[in-house]
XYZ file of C-alpha atoms in Angstrom:
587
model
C -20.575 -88.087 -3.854
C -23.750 -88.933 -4.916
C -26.248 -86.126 -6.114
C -28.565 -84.259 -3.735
C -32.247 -84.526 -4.539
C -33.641 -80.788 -4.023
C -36.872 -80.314 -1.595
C -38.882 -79.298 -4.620
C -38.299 -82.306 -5.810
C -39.043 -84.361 -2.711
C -42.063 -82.293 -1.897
C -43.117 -83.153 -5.583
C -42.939 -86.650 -5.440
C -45.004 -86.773 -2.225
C -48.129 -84.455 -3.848
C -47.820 -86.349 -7.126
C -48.473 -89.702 -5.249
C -51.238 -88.040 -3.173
C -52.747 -86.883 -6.611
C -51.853 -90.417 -8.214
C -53.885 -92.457 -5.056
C -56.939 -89.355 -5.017
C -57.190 -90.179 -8.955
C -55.641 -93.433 -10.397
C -57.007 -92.760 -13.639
C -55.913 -89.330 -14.153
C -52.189 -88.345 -13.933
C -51.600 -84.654 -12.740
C -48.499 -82.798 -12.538
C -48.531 -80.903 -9.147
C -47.012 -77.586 -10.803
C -45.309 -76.457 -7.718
C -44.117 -73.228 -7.490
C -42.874 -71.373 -4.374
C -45.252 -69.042 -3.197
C -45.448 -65.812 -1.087
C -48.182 -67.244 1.273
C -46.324 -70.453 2.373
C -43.075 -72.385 1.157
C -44.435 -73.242 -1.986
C -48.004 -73.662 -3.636
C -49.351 -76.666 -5.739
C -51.686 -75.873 -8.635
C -52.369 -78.764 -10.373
C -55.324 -79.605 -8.602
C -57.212 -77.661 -10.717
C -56.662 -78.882 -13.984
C -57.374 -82.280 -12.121
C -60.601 -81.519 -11.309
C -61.208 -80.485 -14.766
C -60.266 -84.329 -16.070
C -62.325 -85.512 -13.077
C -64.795 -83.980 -13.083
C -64.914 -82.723 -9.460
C -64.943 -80.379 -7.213
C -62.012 -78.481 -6.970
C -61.710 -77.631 -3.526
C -63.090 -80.945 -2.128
C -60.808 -82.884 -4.562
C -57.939 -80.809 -2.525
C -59.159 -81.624 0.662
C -59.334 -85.463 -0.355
C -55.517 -84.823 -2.166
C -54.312 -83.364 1.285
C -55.657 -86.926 3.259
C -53.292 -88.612 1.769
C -49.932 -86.667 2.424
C -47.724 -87.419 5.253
C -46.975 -84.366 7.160
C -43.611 -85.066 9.378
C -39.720 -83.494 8.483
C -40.537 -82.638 4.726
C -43.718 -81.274 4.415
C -44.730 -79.580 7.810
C -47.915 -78.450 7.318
C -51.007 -78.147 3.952
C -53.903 -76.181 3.828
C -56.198 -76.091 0.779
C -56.538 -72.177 -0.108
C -58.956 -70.356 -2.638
C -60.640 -72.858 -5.150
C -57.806 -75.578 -4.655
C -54.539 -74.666 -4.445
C -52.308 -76.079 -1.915
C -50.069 -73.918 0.686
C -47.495 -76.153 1.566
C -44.818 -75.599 4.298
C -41.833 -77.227 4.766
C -39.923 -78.542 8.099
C -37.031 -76.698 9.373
C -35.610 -80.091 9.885
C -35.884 -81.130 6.484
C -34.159 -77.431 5.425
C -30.953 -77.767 7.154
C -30.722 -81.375 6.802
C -30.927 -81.152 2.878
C -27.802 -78.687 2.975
C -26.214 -80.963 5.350
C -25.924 -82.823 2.540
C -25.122 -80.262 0.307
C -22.281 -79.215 2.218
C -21.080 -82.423 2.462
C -20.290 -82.802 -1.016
C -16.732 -82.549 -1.449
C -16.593 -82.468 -5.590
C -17.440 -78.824 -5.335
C -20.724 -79.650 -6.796
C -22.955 -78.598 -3.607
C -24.953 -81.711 -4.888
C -26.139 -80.499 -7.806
C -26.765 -83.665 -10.283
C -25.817 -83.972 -13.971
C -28.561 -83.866 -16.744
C -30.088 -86.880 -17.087
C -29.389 -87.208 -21.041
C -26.519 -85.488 -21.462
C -25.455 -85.101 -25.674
C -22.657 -83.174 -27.583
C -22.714 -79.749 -28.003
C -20.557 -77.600 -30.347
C -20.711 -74.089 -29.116
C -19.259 -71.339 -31.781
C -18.609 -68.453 -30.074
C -15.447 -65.477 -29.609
C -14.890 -64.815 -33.364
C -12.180 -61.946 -33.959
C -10.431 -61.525 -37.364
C -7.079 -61.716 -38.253
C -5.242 -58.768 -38.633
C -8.051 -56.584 -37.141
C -8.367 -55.280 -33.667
C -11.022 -56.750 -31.121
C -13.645 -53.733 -30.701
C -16.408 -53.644 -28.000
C -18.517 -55.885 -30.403
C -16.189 -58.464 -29.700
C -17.120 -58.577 -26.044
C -20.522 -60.051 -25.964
C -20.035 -63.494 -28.083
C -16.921 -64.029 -25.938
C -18.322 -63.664 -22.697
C -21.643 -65.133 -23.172
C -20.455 -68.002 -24.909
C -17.798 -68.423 -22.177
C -20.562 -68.952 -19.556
C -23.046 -70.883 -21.634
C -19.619 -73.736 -22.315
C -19.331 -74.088 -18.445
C -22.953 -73.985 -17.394
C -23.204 -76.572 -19.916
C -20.200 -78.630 -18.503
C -21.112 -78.253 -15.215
C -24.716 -80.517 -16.306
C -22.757 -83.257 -18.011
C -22.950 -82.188 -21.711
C -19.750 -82.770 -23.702
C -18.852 -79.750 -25.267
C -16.638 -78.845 -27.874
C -15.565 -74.977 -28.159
C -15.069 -73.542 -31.959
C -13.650 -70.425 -32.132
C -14.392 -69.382 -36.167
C -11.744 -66.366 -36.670
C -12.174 -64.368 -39.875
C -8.781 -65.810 -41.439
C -9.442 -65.833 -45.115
C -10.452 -64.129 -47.691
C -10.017 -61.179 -50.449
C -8.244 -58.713 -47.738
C -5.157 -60.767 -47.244
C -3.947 -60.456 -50.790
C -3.530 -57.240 -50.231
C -1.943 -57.847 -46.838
C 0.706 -60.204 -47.952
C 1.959 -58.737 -51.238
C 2.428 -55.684 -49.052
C 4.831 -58.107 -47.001
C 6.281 -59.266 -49.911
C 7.360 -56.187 -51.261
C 8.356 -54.781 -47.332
C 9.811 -58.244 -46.086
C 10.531 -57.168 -42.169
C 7.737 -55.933 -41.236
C 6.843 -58.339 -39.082
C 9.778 -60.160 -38.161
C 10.245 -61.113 -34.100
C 11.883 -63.921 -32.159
C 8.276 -65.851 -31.155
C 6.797 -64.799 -27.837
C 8.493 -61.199 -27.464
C 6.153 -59.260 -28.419
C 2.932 -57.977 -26.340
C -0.402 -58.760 -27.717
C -0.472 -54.698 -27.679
C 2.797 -54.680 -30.034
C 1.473 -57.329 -31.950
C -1.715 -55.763 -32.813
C 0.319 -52.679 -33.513
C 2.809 -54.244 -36.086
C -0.426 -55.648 -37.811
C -2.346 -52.088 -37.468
C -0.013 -50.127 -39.280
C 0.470 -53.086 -42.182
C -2.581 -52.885 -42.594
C -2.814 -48.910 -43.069
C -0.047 -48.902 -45.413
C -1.143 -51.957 -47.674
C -4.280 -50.050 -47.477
C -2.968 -46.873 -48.360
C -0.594 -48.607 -51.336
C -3.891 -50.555 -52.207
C -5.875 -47.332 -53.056
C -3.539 -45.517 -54.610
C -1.012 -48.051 -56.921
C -3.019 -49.492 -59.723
C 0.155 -51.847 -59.782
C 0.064 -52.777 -56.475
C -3.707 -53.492 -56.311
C -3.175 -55.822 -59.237
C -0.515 -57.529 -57.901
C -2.399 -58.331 -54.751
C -5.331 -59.609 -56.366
C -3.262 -61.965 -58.003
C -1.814 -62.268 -54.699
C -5.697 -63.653 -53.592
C -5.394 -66.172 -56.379
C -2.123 -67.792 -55.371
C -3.385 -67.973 -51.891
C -6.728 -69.631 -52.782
C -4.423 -72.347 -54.882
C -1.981 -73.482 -51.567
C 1.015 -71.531 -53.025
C 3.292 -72.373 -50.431
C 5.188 -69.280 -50.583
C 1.761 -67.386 -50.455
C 0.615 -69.857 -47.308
C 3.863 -69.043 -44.986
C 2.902 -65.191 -45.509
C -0.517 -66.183 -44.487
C 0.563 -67.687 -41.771
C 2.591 -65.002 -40.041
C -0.376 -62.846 -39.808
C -2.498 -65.923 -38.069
C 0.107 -66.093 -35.705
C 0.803 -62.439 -34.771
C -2.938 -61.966 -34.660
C -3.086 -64.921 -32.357
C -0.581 -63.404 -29.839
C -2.908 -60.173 -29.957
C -6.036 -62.369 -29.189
C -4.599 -64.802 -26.608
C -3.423 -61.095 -25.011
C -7.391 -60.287 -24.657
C -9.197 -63.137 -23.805
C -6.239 -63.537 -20.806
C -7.358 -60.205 -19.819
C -11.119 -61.008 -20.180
C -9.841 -64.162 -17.489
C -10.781 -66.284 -20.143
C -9.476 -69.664 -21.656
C -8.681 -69.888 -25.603
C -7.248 -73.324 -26.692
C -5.189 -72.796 -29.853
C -6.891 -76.038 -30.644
C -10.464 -74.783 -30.468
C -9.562 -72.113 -32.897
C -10.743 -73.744 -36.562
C -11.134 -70.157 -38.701
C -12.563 -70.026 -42.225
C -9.644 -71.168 -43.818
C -10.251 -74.632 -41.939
C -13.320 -75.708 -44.237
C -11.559 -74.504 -47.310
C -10.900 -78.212 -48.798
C -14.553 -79.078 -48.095
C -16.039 -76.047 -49.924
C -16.207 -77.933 -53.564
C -17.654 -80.861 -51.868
C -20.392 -78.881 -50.382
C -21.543 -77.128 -53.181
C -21.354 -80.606 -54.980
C -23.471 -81.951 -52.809
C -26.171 -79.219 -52.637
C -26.427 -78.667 -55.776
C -26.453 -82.740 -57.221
C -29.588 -82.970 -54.337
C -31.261 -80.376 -55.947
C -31.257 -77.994 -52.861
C -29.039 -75.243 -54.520
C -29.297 -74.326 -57.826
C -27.672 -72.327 -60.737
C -28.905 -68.185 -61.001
C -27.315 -66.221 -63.530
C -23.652 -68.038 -62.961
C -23.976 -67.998 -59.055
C -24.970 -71.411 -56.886
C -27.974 -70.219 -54.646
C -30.840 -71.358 -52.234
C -34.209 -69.707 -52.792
C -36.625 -69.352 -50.010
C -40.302 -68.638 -50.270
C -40.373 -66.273 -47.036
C -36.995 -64.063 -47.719
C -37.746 -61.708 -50.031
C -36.616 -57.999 -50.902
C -37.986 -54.753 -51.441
C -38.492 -55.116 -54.917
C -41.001 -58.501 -53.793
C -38.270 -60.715 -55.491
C -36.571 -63.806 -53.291
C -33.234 -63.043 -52.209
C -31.393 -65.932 -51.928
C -28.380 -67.615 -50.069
C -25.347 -67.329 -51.770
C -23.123 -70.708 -51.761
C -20.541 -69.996 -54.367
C -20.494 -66.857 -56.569
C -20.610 -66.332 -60.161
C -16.816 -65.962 -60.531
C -16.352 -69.227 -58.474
C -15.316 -67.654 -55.329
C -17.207 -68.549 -52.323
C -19.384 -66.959 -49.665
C -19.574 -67.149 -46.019
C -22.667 -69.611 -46.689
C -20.176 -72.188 -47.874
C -17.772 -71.905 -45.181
C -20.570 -71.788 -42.396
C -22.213 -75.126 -44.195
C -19.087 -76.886 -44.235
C -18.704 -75.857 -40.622
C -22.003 -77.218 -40.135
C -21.196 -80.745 -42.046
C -17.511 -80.975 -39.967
C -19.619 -80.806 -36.661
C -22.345 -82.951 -37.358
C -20.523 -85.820 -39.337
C -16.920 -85.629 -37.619
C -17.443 -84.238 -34.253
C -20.637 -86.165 -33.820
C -22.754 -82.955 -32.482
C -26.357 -83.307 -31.417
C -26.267 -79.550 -30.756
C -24.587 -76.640 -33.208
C -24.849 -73.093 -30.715
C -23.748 -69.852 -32.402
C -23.020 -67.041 -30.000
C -23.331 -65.101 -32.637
C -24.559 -60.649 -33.392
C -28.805 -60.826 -33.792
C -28.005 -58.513 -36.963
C -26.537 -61.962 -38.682
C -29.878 -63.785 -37.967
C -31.397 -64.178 -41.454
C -27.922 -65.600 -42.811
C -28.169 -68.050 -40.054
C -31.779 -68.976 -40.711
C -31.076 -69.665 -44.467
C -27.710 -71.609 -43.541
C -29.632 -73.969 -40.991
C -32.931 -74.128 -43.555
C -30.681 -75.087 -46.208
C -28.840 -77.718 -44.145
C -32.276 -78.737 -43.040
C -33.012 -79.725 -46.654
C -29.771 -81.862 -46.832
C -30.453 -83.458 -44.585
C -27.337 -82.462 -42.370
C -30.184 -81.082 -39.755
C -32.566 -82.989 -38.254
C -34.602 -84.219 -35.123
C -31.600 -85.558 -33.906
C -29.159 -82.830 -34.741
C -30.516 -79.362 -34.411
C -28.506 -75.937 -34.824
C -29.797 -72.580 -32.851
C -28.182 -69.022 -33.085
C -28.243 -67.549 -29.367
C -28.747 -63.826 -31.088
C -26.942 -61.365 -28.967
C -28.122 -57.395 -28.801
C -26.096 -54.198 -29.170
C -23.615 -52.638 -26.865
C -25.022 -49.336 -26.078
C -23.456 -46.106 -24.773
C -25.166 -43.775 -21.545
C -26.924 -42.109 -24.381
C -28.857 -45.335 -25.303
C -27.109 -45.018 -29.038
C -24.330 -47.838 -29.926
C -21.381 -47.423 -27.913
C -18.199 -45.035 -29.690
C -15.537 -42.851 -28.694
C -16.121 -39.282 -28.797
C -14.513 -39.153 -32.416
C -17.291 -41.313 -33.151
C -15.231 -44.181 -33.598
C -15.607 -48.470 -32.623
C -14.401 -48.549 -28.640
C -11.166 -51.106 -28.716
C -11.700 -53.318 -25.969
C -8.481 -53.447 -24.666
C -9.748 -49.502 -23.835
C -12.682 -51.041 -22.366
C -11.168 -53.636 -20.103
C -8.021 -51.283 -19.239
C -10.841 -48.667 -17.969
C -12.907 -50.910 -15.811
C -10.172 -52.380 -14.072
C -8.876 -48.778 -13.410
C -12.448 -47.681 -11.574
C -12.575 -50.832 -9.798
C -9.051 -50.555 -8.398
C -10.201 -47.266 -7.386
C -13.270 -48.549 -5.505
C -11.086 -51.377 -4.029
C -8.423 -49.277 -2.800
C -11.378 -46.982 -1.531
C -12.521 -50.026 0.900
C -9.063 -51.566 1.199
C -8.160 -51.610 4.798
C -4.973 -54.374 4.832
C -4.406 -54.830 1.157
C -0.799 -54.863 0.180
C -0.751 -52.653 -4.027
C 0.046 -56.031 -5.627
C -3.602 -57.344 -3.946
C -5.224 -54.187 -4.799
C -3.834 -54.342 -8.101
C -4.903 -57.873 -8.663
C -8.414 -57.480 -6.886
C -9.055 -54.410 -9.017
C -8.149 -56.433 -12.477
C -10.512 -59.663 -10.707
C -13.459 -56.748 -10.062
C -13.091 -55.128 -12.934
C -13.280 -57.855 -15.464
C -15.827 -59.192 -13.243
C -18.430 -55.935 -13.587
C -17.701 -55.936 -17.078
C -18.795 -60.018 -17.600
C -21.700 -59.391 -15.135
C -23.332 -56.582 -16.644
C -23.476 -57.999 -19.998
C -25.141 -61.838 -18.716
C -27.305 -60.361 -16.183
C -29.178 -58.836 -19.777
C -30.873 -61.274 -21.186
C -28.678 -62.002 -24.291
C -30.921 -60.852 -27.412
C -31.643 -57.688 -25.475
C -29.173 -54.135 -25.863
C -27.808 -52.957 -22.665
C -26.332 -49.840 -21.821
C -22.100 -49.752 -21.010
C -22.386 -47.745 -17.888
C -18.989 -48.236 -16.022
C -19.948 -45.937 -12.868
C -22.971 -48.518 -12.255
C -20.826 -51.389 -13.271
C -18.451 -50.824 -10.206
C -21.102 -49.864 -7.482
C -21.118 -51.813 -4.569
C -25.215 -51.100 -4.666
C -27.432 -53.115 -6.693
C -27.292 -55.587 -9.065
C -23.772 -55.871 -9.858
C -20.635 -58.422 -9.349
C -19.148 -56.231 -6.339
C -22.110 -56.306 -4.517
C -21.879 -60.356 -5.283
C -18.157 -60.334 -4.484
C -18.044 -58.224 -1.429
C -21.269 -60.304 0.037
C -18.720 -63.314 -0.589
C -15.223 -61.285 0.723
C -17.754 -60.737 3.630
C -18.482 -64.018 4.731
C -15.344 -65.280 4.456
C -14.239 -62.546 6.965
C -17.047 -63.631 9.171
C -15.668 -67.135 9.429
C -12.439 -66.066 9.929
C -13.168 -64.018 13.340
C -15.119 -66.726 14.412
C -12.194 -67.936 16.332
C -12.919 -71.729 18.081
C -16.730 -72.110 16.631
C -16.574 -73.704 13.420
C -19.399 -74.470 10.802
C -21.795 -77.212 11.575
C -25.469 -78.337 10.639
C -28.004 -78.614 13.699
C -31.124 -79.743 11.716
C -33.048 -79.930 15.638
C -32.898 -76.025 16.004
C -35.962 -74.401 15.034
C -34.954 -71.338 12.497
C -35.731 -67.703 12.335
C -37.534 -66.459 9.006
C -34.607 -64.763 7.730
C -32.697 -68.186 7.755
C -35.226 -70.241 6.518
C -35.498 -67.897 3.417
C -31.536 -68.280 2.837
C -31.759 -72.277 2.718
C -35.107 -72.596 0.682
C -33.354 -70.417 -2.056
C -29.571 -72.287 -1.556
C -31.838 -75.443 -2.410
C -32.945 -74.280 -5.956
C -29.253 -73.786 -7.089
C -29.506 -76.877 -8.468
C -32.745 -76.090 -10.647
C -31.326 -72.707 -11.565
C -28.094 -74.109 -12.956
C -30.249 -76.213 -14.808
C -32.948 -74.365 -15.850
C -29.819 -71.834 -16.913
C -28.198 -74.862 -18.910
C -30.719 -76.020 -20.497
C -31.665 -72.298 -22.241
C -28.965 -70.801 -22.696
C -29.787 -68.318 -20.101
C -26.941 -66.888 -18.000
C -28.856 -63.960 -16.663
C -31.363 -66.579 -14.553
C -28.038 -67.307 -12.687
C -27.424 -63.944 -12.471
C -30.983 -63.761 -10.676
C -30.301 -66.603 -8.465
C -27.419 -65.423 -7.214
C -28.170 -61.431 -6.872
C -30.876 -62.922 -4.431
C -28.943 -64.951 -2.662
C -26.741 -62.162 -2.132
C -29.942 -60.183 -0.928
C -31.310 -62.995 1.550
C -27.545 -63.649 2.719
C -27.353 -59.587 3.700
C -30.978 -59.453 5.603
C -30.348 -63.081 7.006
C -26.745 -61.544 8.355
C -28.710 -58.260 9.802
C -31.273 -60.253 11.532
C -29.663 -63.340 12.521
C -26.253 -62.009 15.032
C -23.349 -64.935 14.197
C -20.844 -63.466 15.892
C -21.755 -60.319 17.987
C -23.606 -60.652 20.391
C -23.012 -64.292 20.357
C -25.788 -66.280 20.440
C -25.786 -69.757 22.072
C -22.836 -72.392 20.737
C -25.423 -74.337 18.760
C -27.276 -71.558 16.939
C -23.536 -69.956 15.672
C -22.646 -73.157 14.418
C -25.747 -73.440 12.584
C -25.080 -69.838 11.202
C -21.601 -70.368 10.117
C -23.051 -72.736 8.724
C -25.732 -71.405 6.453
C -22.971 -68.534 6.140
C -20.511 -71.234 4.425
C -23.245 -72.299 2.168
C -23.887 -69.515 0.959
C -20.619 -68.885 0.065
C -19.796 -72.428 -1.481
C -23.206 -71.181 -3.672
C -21.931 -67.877 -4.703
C -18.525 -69.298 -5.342
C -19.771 -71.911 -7.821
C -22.362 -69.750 -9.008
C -20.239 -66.802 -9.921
C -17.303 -69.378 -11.791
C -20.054 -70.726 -13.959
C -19.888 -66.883 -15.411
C -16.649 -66.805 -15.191
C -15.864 -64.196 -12.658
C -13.808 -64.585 -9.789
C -14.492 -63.979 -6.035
C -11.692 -62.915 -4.066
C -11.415 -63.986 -0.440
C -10.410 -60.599 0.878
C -11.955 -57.016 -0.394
């Protein structure tokens, strides 16, 4: 099926060839917007005039002789000092979702981006051995949304999930298993991700514990960090069993979060360790690191600290060891080189922005970045409790978010069983998980992403307001509609003239197609969000206003509404998968 062009884009064409034949000599860009006064408004003709010289108002009058009024564009009236109220023929409404409806891809028309390029998009990042906390939750689920939004417009994208697998902690962690050698010993796949993360929890605490208070032990482990660094082999197969527990615990979560992890995807630190030398090699024989007292650094004229002094990047440390900087540039030189990226996304806390800016600067000046090949952290904002303060538990400690998710699905099982009226406890049960994880993803994407929002579970579940239930109930509703509809079925009569409610609902199911790209192309879940809150809100005054079923209106008309009805849901449905929530046919 062919993509649908949208009537903002047909109404464009038409107004920029009526500028084009008013002014040859002067290209304009309409800048259509829609517009509270009519269906949309055209601007341009003002900075026309400018160019032209002319009248603004008489330019629009000569612009409007040369537009064809008929099934598109309805009616134009030149308003003020030269805009132009445009309105748009019912015909031309319902016939452009026609052909949205008819598309059976699932697409609702919607075409892919004209230039589509490779993106690598590095986002979920847990550590090994550590439990996910609520500051887990936002690069997961944003980065989740921003990979299919992405898809959906044609870009190839590869997902990198950088776990925190390496480093100084896990020679503590695996002389401790050493010296205790059944710790963690299970037949593969019968464990929980909750026993798993258990088994690793209290290692942890009593390498920790041993750590602190054996100076023996604490030597031994550093060593430990030494052999591990080398490729002991021994020292690697340890290693190993704490990737792979941990990797039971995460696969656990993200299947609760309704979200897909490939095991393939996840490259952690320790998957750039034999490019490391290489890198700093390379920096430093170009001249863009250089030696400071024993330590291979980047300076940089605007990063300074309190003392006025430059604080610079770290690549490799004094003692040899490296940083985060050289894992994150050899990350950067894997994606651009072998994966071919013309885009590096980092989902990644705003509090790690000025280590990003100094790792993309100093690829910049390698020449690994460039105008073909640009990297961009999408900074993410704070978690915040009812009190406004970062979110905790009342012993003032990090929220697990296995606590999190386990709570949410608990109040909206409640508020499902609440409304239930022929749910069986298995559909409540699964309803209330599909709810739950849904209020959870939606409150965090309808914020923009570099802004803090408040956790507030009671508003999270409400079927009032801006949140997935309302979205999922509006969509549980229509599909009830069409059920009792008995022997009238869907169908688009683009003859009927339509009420105001209903051509409100199809002028806004037309710009799904701009939204999801407009979405795409920033990185900007929450204009979805919007979109589709709306469309929720014209759907519930169109359904008020406009009677589908009871009383029945004539055969033709009900069609028509089942009709718009169906859109709408086909919208919300697509909509609400490209943030990764689901939308149960039955509430």
């Amino acid at each position: 099926m062919a993509s649908v062009a949208s009537l903002t884009d047909l109404v464009n064409q038409q107004l920029t060839s009526a500028l084009s034949a008013a002014r040859p000599e002067a290209p304009a860009d309409p800048l259509l917007r829609r517009s509270d006064r009519a269906d949309y408004q055209a601007n341009g003709i003002l900075a026309l005039a400018k160019k032209a010289k002319a009248n603004p108002r008489e330019l629009a009058t000569e612009v409007v002789s040369h537009i064809v009024t008929g099934d598109l564009i309805k009616d134009v009236e030149v308003s003020g000092p030269g805009f132009l109220n445009i309105t748009i023929g019912d015909r031309a409404i319902t016939g452009n979702l026609a052909a949205r409806y008819a598309d059976d891809t699932g697409r609702l028309g919607v075409p892919h981006a004209e230039h589509p390029g490779t993106t690598v998009i590095d986002y979920a990042q847990p550590n090994v051995a550590k439990e996910m906390h609520v500051g887990h939750l936002r690069s997961a689920v944003i980065g989740d949304s921003v990979a299919q939004l992405l898809e959906f417009t044609g870009e190839s994208v590869v997902r990198r999930h950088h776990i925190g697998d390496w480093g100084t902690q896990f020679g503590m962690l695996i002389q401790y298993l050493e010296e205790h050698p059944h710790e963690l010993d299970h037949e593969a796949g019968e464990v929980s991700g909750e026993e798993a993360m258990s088994n690793l929890d209290r290692l942890y605490k009593a390498a920790r514990r041993h750590f602190d208070s054996d100076e023996e032990f604490k030597t031994r482990a550093r060593r430990r960090v030494v052999d591990l660094q080398a490729g002991d082999p021994k020292t690697l197969a340890a290693w190993q069993k704490f990737v792979d527990e941990s990797k039971i615990y995460f696969f656990s979560v993200f299947e609760k979060l309704d979200m897909e992890i490939r095991d393939a995807d996840i490259v952690g630190e320790s998957g750039y360790n034999d490019m490391l030398a290489e890198t700093c090699r390379m920096l430093e024989e170009s001249g863009v690191a250089v030696r400071s007292e024993g330590a291979l650094c980047v300076f940089f004229e605007d990063v300074k600290g309190p003392d006025g002094n430059q604080v610079p990047l770290i690549v490799q440390k004094s003692d040899g060891g490296y940083g985060y900087a050289a894992t994150d540039l050899s990350a950067i030189r894997d994606r651009v080189f072998s994966l071919k990226a013309d885009t590096l996304l980092y989902v990644v806390d705003a509090r790690q922005s000025l280590h990003f800016k100094m790792v993309f600067e100093t690829a910049r000046r390698a020449g690994w970045l460039n105008e073909d090949v640009t990297a961009q952290q999408l900074a993410f904002g704070t978690v915040l409790g009812k009190d406004g303060k970062p979110f905790k538990t009342r012993a003032g400690e990090t929220v697990r978010l296995v606590d999190l998710l386990d709570e949410a699905i608990d109040r909206a099982s409640a508020v499902v069983r609440e409304k239930a009226q022929d749910l069986s406890e298995q559909e409540i049960a699964e309803r209330g998980t599909q709810v739950g994880i849904g209020a959870v993803k939606y409150a965090d994407l309808s914020t923009s992403a570099n802004r803090d929002y408040k956790f507030d579970l009671d508003q999270m579940v409400s079927l009032n307001g801006d949140t997935s239930v309302y979205l999922q109930y509006a969509y549980a509703r229509i599909q009830s509609i069409l059920r009792k509809a008995g022997d009238v079925r869907p169908g688009a009569h683009p003859e009927l003239e339509l009420h105001e409610a209903e051509r409100a609902l199809g002028l806004h199911l037309d710009a799904f197609a701009e939204t999801v790209a407009e979405a795409g192309r920033e990185y900007a879940p929450h204009k979805l969000t919007a979109y589709l809150y709306q469309l929720a809100s014209l759907f519930t005054s169109f359904y008020d206003k406009c009677p589908v079923i009871k009383p029945a209106p004539p055969q033709d008309v009900a069609e028509n509404r089942l009709f718009l009805s169906d859109v709408t849901a086909r919208t919300l449905h697509r909509g609400m998968a490209l943030l990764g929530i689901r939308t149960p046919e039955r509430l």
